[in-house]
Amino acid sequence: GEKDSISTDEDGVRLMRPLFDTISHEECWVLYLTSSNRVIERQRVSQGGVQATVVDHRLIVKRALELLSTQIIMVHNHPSGSTEPSAADKNLTRRVADAAALFDIRLLDHIIISAEGDYSFRRSGLLK
């Protein structure tokens, strides 16, 4: 419910996996959080074919500003099974992190969920 709060990547996975388990195409969602890690809104920012989704980092930041969210977490799935981030995933993460930082919004994590498991950019040291 509205009281969802996220303090670890496991929380993010727990919140989003039930959704991803029901779909076979790729989707990217953003969790918009307060400074105390409460989820203000979950928004799907793209859905794609089997391969990759196109995500507009400007729309992600715009929504964060509208919600007065200071922290965001990106979550997307890999229907193929592998949790490894693609070059495009890494590129997108950097673009969103840089764009958000201009407005003092922090990209806390980018989580990839698949049937095999999950991958966290933060856990892997790709986000500080």
Coordinates of C-alpha atoms in Angstrom, one line a residue:
G1 CA 0.0 0.0 0.0
E2 CA 1.0 3.6 0.5
K3 CA 3.2 2.8 3.4
D4 CA 5.7 0.8 1.3
S5 CA 9.2 1.9 2.1
I6 CA 12.4 0.8 0.6
S7 CA 15.7 0.6 2.3
T8 CA 17.5 -2.1 0.4
D9 CA 17.5 -3.6 -3.1
E10 CA 15.7 -6.6 -1.7
D11 CA 12.8 -4.3 -0.8
G12 CA 12.7 -3.1 -4.4
V13 CA 12.7 -6.6 -5.7
R14 CA 10.1 -7.8 -3.3
L15 CA 7.8 -4.9 -4.3
M16 CA 8.2 -5.3 -8.0
R17 CA 8.8 -9.0 -8.7
P18 CA 5.1 -10.0 -8.4
L19 CA 4.4 -7.6 -11.3
F20 CA 7.2 -8.8 -13.5
D21 CA 6.4 -12.5 -12.9
T22 CA 3.2 -11.9 -14.8
I23 CA 4.6 -10.4 -18.0
S24 CA 6.7 -11.8 -20.8
H25 CA 7.9 -8.5 -22.3
E26 CA 10.3 -5.9 -21.0
E27 CA 9.0 -3.0 -18.9
C28 CA 10.8 -0.3 -17.0
W29 CA 9.3 1.2 -13.9
V30 CA 10.4 4.0 -11.6
L31 CA 9.8 4.1 -7.9
Y32 CA 9.6 7.7 -6.7
L33 CA 10.5 8.0 -3.0
T34 CA 10.5 10.6 -0.3
S35 CA 13.7 11.5 1.6
S36 CA 12.7 8.9 4.2
N37 CA 12.4 6.2 1.5
R38 CA 8.6 6.0 1.4
V39 CA 7.2 5.2 -2.0
I40 CA 5.2 8.1 -3.3
E41 CA 4.4 6.5 -6.7
R42 CA 5.3 3.6 -8.9
Q43 CA 5.2 4.5 -12.6
R44 CA 5.7 2.5 -15.7
V45 CA 8.0 4.5 -17.9
S46 CA 8.2 2.2 -20.8
Q47 CA 7.2 -1.2 -22.2
G48 CA 8.8 -2.8 -25.1
G49 CA 9.2 -5.9 -27.2
V50 CA 11.2 -8.8 -26.1
Q51 CA 14.5 -7.0 -26.5
A52 CA 14.8 -3.6 -25.1
T53 CA 12.7 -0.7 -24.0
V54 CA 13.3 3.0 -24.7
V55 CA 13.2 5.2 -21.7
D56 CA 13.3 8.9 -21.7
H57 CA 15.4 10.2 -18.8
R58 CA 13.8 13.6 -19.0
L59 CA 10.3 12.3 -18.3
I60 CA 11.6 10.4 -15.3
V61 CA 13.2 13.5 -13.8
K62 CA 10.1 15.7 -14.7
R63 CA 7.8 13.3 -12.8
A64 CA 10.2 13.3 -9.8
L65 CA 10.0 17.1 -9.8
E66 CA 6.2 17.1 -10.0
L67 CA 6.0 14.7 -7.0
L68 CA 8.7 16.5 -5.1
S69 CA 10.5 13.1 -4.9
T70 CA 14.2 13.3 -3.8
Q71 CA 15.1 9.7 -4.5
I72 CA 14.3 7.4 -7.3
I73 CA 14.9 3.7 -8.1
M74 CA 14.6 2.3 -11.6
V75 CA 13.5 -1.3 -12.0
H76 CA 13.2 -3.3 -15.2
N77 CA 13.0 -6.9 -16.2
H78 CA 14.9 -9.2 -18.5
P79 CA 12.4 -11.7 -19.9
S80 CA 15.3 -13.6 -21.5
G81 CA 16.5 -14.7 -18.1
S82 CA 19.9 -13.2 -17.7
T83 CA 20.2 -10.5 -15.1
E84 CA 23.4 -9.0 -16.5
P85 CA 23.0 -5.3 -17.5
S86 CA 23.4 -4.5 -21.2
A87 CA 25.5 -1.6 -22.4
A88 CA 22.2 0.2 -23.0
D89 CA 21.2 -0.4 -19.4
K90 CA 24.4 1.0 -18.1
N91 CA 24.1 4.0 -20.5
L92 CA 20.6 4.7 -19.4
T93 CA 21.5 4.4 -15.7
R94 CA 24.3 7.0 -16.2
R95 CA 22.0 9.4 -18.1
V96 CA 19.2 9.2 -15.5
A97 CA 21.7 9.6 -12.6
D98 CA 23.3 12.6 -14.2
A99 CA 20.0 14.3 -15.2
A100 CA 18.5 13.7 -11.7
A101 CA 21.6 15.0 -10.0
L102 CA 21.1 18.4 -11.6
F103 CA 17.9 18.8 -9.4
D104 CA 19.4 17.2 -6.3
I105 CA 17.5 14.0 -6.9
R106 CA 19.4 10.8 -6.2
L107 CA 19.1 7.7 -8.3
L108 CA 19.4 5.2 -5.5
D109 CA 19.5 2.0 -7.6
H110 CA 18.7 0.4 -10.9
I111 CA 17.4 -3.1 -10.4
I112 CA 17.1 -5.8 -13.0
I113 CA 14.7 -8.6 -12.3
S114 CA 14.6 -11.9 -14.2
A115 CA 13.5 -15.5 -13.6
E116 CA 17.1 -16.3 -12.7
G117 CA 17.4 -13.7 -10.0
D118 CA 18.1 -10.0 -9.7
Y119 CA 20.9 -7.5 -10.3
S120 CA 21.4 -4.2 -8.4
F121 CA 23.6 -1.5 -9.8
R122 CA 24.2 -0.3 -6.3
R123 CA 25.1 -3.7 -4.9
S124 CA 27.5 -4.1 -7.8
G125 CA 29.2 -0.8 -7.1
L126 CA 28.1 0.9 -10.3
L127 CA 26.1 3.5 -8.4
K128 CA 27.4 5.4 -5.4

